[in-house]
Coordinates of C-alpha atoms and ligand atoms in Angstrom, one line a residue:
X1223 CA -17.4 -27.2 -0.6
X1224 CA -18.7 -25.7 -3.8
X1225 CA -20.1 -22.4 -3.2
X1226 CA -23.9 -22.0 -4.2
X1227 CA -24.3 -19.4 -7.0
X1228 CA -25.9 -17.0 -4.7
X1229 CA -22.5 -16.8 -2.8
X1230 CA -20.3 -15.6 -5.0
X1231 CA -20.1 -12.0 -6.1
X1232 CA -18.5 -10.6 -8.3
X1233 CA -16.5 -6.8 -7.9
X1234 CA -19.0 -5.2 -10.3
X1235 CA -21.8 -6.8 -8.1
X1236 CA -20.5 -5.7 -5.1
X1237 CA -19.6 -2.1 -6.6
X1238 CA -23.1 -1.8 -7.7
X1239 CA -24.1 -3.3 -4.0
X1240 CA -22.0 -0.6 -2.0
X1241 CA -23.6 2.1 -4.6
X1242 CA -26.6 1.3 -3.5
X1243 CA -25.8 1.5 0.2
X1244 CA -24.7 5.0 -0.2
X1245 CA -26.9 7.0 -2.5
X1246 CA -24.5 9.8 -2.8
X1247 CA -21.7 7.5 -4.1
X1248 CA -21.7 9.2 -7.7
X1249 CA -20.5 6.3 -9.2
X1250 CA -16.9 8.0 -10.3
X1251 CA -14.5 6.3 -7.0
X1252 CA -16.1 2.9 -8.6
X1253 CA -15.2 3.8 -12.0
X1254 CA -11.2 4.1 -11.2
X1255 CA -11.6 1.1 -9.3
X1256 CA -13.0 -0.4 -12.8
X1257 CA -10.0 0.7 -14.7
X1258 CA -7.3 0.2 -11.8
X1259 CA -8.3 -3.6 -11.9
X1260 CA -8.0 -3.4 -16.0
X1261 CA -5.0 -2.1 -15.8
X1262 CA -4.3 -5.3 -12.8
X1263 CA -5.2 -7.8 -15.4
X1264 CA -3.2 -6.7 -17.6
X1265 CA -0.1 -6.6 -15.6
X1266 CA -1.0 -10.0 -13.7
X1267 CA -0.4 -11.7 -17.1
X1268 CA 2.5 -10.8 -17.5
X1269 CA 3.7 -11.5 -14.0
X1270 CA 2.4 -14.7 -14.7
X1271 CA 4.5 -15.7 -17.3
X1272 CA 7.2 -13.3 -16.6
X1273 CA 9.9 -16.6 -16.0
X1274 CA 8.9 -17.4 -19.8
X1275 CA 9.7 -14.4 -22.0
X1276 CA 12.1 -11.5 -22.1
X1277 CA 10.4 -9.6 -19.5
X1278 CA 12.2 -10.1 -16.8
X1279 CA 15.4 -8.3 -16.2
X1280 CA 16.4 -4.9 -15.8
X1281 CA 16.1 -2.2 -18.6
X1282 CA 19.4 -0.7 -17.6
X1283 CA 17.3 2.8 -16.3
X1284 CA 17.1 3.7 -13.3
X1285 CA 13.7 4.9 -11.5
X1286 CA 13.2 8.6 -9.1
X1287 CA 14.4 6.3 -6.3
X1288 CA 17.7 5.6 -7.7
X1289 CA 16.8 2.1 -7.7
X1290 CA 17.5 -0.5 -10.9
X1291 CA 14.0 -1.0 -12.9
X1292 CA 12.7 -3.7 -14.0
X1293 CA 10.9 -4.0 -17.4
X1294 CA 7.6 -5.2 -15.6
X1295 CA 7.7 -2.4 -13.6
X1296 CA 7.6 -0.1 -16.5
X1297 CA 5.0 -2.4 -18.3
X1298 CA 2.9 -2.0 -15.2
X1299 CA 3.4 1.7 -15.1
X1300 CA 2.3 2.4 -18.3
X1301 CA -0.6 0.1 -17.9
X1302 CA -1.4 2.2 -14.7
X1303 CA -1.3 5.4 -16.2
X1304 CA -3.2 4.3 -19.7
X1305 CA -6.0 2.6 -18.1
X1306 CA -6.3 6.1 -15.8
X1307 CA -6.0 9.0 -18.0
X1308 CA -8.3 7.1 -20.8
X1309 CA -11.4 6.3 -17.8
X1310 CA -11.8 10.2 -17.8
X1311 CA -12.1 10.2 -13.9
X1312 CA -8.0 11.3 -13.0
X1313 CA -6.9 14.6 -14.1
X1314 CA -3.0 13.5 -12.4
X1315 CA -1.1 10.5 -11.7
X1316 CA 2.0 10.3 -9.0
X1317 CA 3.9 7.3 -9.6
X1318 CA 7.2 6.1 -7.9
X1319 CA 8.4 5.5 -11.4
X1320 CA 8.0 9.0 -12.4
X1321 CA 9.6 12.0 -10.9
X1322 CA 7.0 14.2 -10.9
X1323 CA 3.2 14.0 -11.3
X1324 CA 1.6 13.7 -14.7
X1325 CA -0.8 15.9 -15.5
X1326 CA -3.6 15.2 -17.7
X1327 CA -4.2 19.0 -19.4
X1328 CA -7.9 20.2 -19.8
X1329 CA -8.7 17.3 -17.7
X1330 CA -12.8 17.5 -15.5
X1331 CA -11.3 14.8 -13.8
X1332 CA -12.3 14.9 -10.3
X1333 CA -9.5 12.5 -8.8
X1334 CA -5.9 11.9 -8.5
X1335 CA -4.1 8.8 -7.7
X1336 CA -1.0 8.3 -6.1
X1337 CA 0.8 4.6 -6.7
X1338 CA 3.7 2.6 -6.6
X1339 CA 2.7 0.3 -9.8
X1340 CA 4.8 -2.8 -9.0
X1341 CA 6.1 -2.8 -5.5
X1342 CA 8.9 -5.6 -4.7
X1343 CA 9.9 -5.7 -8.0
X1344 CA 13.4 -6.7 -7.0
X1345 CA 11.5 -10.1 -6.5
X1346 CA 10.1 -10.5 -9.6
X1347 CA 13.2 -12.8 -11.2
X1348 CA 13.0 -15.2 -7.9
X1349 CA 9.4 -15.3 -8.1
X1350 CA 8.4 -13.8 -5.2
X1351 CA 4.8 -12.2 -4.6
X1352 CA 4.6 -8.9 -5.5
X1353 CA 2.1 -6.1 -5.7
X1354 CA 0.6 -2.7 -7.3
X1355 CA -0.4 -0.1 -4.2
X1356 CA -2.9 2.6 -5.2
X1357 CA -4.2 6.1 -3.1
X1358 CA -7.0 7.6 -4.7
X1359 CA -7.3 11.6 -3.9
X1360 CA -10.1 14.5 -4.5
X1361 CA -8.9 17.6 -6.1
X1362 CA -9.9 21.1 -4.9
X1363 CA -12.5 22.9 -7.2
X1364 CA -13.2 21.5 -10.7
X1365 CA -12.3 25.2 -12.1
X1366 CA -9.1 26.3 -10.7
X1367 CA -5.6 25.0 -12.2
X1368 CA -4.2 22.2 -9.9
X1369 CA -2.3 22.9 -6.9
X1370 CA 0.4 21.7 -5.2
X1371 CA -2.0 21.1 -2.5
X1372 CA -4.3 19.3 -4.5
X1373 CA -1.5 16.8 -5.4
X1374 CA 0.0 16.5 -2.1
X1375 CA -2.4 15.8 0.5
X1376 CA -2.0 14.5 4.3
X1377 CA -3.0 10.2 4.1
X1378 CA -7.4 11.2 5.8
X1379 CA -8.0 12.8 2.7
X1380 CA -8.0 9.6 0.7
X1381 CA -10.9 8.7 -1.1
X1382 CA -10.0 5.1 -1.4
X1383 CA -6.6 3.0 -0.8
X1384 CA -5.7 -0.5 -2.0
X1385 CA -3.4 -2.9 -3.5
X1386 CA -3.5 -6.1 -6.1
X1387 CA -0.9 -9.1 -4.9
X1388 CA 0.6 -11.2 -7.5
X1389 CA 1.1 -14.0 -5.2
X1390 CA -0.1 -17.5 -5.4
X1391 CA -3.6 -16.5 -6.3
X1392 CA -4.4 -12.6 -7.2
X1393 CA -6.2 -10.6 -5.0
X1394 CA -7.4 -7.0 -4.8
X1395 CA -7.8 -5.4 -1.4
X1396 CA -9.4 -2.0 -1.0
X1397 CA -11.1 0.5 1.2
X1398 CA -13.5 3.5 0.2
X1399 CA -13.6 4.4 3.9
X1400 CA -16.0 1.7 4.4
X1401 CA -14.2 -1.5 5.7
X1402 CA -12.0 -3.2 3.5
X1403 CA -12.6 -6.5 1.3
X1404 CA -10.7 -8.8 -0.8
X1405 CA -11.2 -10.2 -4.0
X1406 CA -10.0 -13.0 -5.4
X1407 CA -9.3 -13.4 -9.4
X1408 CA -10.6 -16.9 -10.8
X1409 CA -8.5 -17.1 -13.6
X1410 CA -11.4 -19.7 -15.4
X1411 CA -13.9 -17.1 -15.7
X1412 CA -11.1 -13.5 -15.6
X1413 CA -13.6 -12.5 -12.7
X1414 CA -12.3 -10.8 -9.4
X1415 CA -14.5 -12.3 -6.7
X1416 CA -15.7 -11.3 -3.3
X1417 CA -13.5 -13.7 -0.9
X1418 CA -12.5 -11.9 2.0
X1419 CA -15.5 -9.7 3.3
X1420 CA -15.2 -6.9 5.9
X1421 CA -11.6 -8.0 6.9
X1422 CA -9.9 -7.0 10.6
X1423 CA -7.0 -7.5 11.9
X1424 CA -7.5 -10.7 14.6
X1425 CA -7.0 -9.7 17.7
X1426 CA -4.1 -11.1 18.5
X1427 CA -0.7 -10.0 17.2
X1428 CA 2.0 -13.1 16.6
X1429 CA 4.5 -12.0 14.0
X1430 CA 6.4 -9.1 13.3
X1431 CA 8.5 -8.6 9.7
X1432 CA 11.2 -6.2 9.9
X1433 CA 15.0 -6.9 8.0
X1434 CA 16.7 -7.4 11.2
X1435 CA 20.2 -7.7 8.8
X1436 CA 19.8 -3.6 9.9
X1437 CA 19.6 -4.1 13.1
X1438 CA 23.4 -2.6 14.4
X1439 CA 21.7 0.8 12.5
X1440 CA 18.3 0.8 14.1
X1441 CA 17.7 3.5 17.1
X1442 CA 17.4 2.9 20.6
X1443 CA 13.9 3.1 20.8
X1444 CA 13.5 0.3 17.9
X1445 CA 16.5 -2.2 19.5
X1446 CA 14.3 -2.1 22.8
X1447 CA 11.0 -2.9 21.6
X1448 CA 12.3 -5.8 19.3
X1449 CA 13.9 -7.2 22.5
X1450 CA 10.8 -6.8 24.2
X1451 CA 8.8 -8.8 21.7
X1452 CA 11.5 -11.6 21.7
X1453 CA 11.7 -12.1 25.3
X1454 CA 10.9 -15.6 27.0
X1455 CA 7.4 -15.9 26.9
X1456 CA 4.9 -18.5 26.7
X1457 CA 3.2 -17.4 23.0
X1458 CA 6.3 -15.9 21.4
X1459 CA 6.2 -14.2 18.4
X1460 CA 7.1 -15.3 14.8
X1461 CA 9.6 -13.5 12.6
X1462 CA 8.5 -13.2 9.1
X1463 CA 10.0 -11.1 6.4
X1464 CA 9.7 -11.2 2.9
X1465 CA 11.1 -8.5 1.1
X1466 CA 7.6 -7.5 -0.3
X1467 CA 5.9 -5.1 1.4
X1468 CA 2.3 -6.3 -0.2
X1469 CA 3.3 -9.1 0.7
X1470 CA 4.3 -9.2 4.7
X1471 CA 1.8 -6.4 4.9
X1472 CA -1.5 -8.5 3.6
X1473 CA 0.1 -11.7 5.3
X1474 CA -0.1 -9.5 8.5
X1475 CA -3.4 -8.3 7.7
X1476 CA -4.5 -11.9 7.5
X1477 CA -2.9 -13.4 10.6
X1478 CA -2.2 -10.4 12.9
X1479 CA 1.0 -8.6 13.4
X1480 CA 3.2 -5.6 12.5
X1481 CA 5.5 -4.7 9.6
X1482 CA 8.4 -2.1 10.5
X1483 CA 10.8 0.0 8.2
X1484 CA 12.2 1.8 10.4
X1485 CA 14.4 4.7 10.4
X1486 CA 17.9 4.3 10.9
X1487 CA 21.2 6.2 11.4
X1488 CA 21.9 6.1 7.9
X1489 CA 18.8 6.2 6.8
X1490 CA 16.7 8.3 9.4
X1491 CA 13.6 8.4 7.1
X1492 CA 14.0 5.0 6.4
X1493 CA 13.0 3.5 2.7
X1494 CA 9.4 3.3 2.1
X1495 CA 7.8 5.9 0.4
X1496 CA 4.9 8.6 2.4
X1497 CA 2.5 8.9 -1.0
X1498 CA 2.9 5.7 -2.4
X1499 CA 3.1 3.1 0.4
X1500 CA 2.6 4.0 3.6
X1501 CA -0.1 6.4 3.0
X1502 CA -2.9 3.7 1.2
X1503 CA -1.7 0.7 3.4
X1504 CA -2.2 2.9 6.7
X1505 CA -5.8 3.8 5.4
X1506 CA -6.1 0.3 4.9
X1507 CA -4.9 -0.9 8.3
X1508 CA -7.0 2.0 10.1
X1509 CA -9.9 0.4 7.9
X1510 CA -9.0 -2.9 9.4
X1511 CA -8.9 -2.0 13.0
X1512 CA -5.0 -1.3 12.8
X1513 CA -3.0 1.2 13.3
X1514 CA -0.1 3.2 11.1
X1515 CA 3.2 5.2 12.4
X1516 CA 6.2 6.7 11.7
X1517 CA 7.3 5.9 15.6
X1518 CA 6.2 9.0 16.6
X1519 CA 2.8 9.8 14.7
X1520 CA 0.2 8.5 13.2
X1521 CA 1.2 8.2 9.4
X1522 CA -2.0 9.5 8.0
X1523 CA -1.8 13.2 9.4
X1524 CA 1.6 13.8 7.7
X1525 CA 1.3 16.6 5.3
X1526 CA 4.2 15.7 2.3
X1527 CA 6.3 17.8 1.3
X1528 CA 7.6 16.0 -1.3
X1529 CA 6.1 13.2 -3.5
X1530 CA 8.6 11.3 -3.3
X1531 CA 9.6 12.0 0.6
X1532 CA 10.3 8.4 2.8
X1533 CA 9.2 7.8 5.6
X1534 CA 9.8 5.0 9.1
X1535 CA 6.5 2.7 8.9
X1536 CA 5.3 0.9 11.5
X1537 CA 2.1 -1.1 10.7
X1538 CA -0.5 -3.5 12.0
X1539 CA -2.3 -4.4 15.1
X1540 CA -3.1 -1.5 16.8
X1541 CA -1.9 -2.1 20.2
X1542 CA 1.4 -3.6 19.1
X1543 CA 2.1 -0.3 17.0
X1544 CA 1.4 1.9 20.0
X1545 CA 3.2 -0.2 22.0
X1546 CA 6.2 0.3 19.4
X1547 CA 5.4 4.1 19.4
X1548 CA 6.3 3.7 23.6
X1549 CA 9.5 2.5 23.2
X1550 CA 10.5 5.2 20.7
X1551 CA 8.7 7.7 23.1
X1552 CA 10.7 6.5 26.2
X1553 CA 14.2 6.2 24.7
X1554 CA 14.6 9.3 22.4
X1555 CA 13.5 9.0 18.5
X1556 CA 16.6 9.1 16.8
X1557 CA 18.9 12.1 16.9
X1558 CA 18.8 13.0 13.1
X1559 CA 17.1 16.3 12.3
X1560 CA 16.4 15.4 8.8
X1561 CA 13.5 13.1 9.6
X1562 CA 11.3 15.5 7.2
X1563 CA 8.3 14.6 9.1
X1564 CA 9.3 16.7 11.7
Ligands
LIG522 P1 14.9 -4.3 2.3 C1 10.9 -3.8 -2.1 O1 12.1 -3.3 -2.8 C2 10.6 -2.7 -1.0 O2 10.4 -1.5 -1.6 C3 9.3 -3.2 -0.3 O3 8.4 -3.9 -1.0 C4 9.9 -4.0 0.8 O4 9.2 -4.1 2.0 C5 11.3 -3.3 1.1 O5 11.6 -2.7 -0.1 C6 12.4 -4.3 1.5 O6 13.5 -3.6 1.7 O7 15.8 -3.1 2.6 O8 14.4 -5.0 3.6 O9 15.3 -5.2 1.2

């Protein structure tokens, strides 16, 4: 069916749609929006065509997370941070390929965004989906020097939370604490376009994505609950598990169901990051009717101590995550004390 002209809107129309809506928007959230999707286009390109030219491939460095990096994921950084600092609106930038925050000096910037600027990059050379996560944070007074508790803030004080997906078509989801809503890039015309308005999470939940290759290392409470959900039952569920969190988590989003990375013996804090990951996707999910855990709290009322701190996820339909958070309840959490969400 072709859409009649007065059905499609574009993100600037609908920015200048939901300003409207709320009078005291100041304009400034929609403006690092603007420049987070410039710095999307940017990167997109190059994911696009990263099976044609030397950008694939690992620069030999190695990122805060003591993982390999790819050169896309520095490309993506620095597109990240450039399209930022220059829009005037983010005084600091915490990025999982940086150590420690970078702090635009003299800044009147109001915001601060947290981001992971190419999550699943280990995909990128088997040309898997992959995606850029971004939290967007208020700072304290405009006249003091920044804090640590300006840059570290628990997940409810986000402004806005969202991610692009490189996947088969490119798509921006996002949340200013008003629903979320997708938008799809049509590559003819470089525009990003309304196509998933005011999404929830259906009702039902039918798959759950975890890497069940852990499984010997998961805790009790974990090895229960996925035995639970794959007991005989007339509508069982269906495992899927990319590799990508964007990925499995907007799939999830889409169809119903929950994503876990969970703790484990070895790794009781398991391997997604608090700041970068689980804190804008569980504002999202929240958003969406959904629900966001470490197993034992909700996600968004941890206060980090650490911008790089990890945390066990568990996210989706609301009642499957609670459900989850039983289990755990009634068979112990695991027995490590170094879960630093204590
Ligand atoms: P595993 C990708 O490296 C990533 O950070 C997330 O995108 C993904 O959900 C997770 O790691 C996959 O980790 O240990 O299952 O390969």
């Amino acid at each position: 069916m072709i859409r009649k002209r007065k059905d499609i809107v574009t993100l600037e129309q609908f920015i200048i749609q939901q300003e409207q809506n709320f009078p005291y928007a100041t304009g400034q959230l929609s403006k690092i929006i603007r420049d987070i999707v410039l710095a999307a286009r940017m990167v997109n390109r190059e994911v696009n065509k990263a099976g044609l030219v030397d950008i694939i491939g690992l620069t030999g460095d190695i990122n805060a997370q003591g993982e390999d990096v790819q050169k896309l994921d520095i490309f993506a950084n620095e597109q990240m941070i450039d399209a930022l600092f220059k829009g005037n609106m983010v005084c600091a930038v915490g990025s999982e390929e940086n150590d420690d925050f970078l702090i635009k000096e003299g800044s009147r910037g109001r915001y601060i965004v947290l981001m992971d600027p190419l999550d699943g990059s280990s995909n990128i050379d088997v040309n898997v989906s992959i995606g850029t996560i971004f939290s967007i944070y208020r700072r304290g007074g405009l006249d003091e020097a920044l804090t640590k508790e300006d840059l570290l803030q628990a997940g409810t004080r986000q402004v806005a939370a969202g991610y692009i997906l490189y996947g088969s078509s490119t798509m921006l989801v996002y949340t200013t604490g008003n629903g979320v809503d997708g938008f799809t890039l049509d590559p003819s015309i470089g525009e990003f376009l309304l196509s998933h308005k005011d999404i929830r999470f259906p009702k039902s939940c039918s798959i759950y994505s975890v890497n069940e290759g852990n499984y010997r290392d998961f805790f009790d409470g974990t090895k229960e609950y996925l035995r639970y959900i794959k007991r005989d039952m007339e509508s069982p569920y269906s495992s899927r598990y990319i590799g990508s969190f964007v990925a499995d988590f907007h799939r999830n989003l889409l169809k119903g169901g929950i994503f876990m990375y969970p703790g484990t013996h070895q790794r009781p804090n398991g391997k997604l990051r608090l700041t970068f990951e689980a804190n804008p996707m569980a504002l999202i999910a929240e958003q969406a009717g959904g629900y966001a855990s470490d197993g034992r709290k909700r996600i968004l009322e941890i206060l980090p101590e650490d911008l790089h701190q990890r945390t066990p996820l568990f996210v989706g339909n609301k009642e499957e995550v609670l459900k989850l958070e039983e289990f755990i309840r009634n068979s112990g959490y695991g027995t490590s004390t170094e879960n630093l969400n204590d």
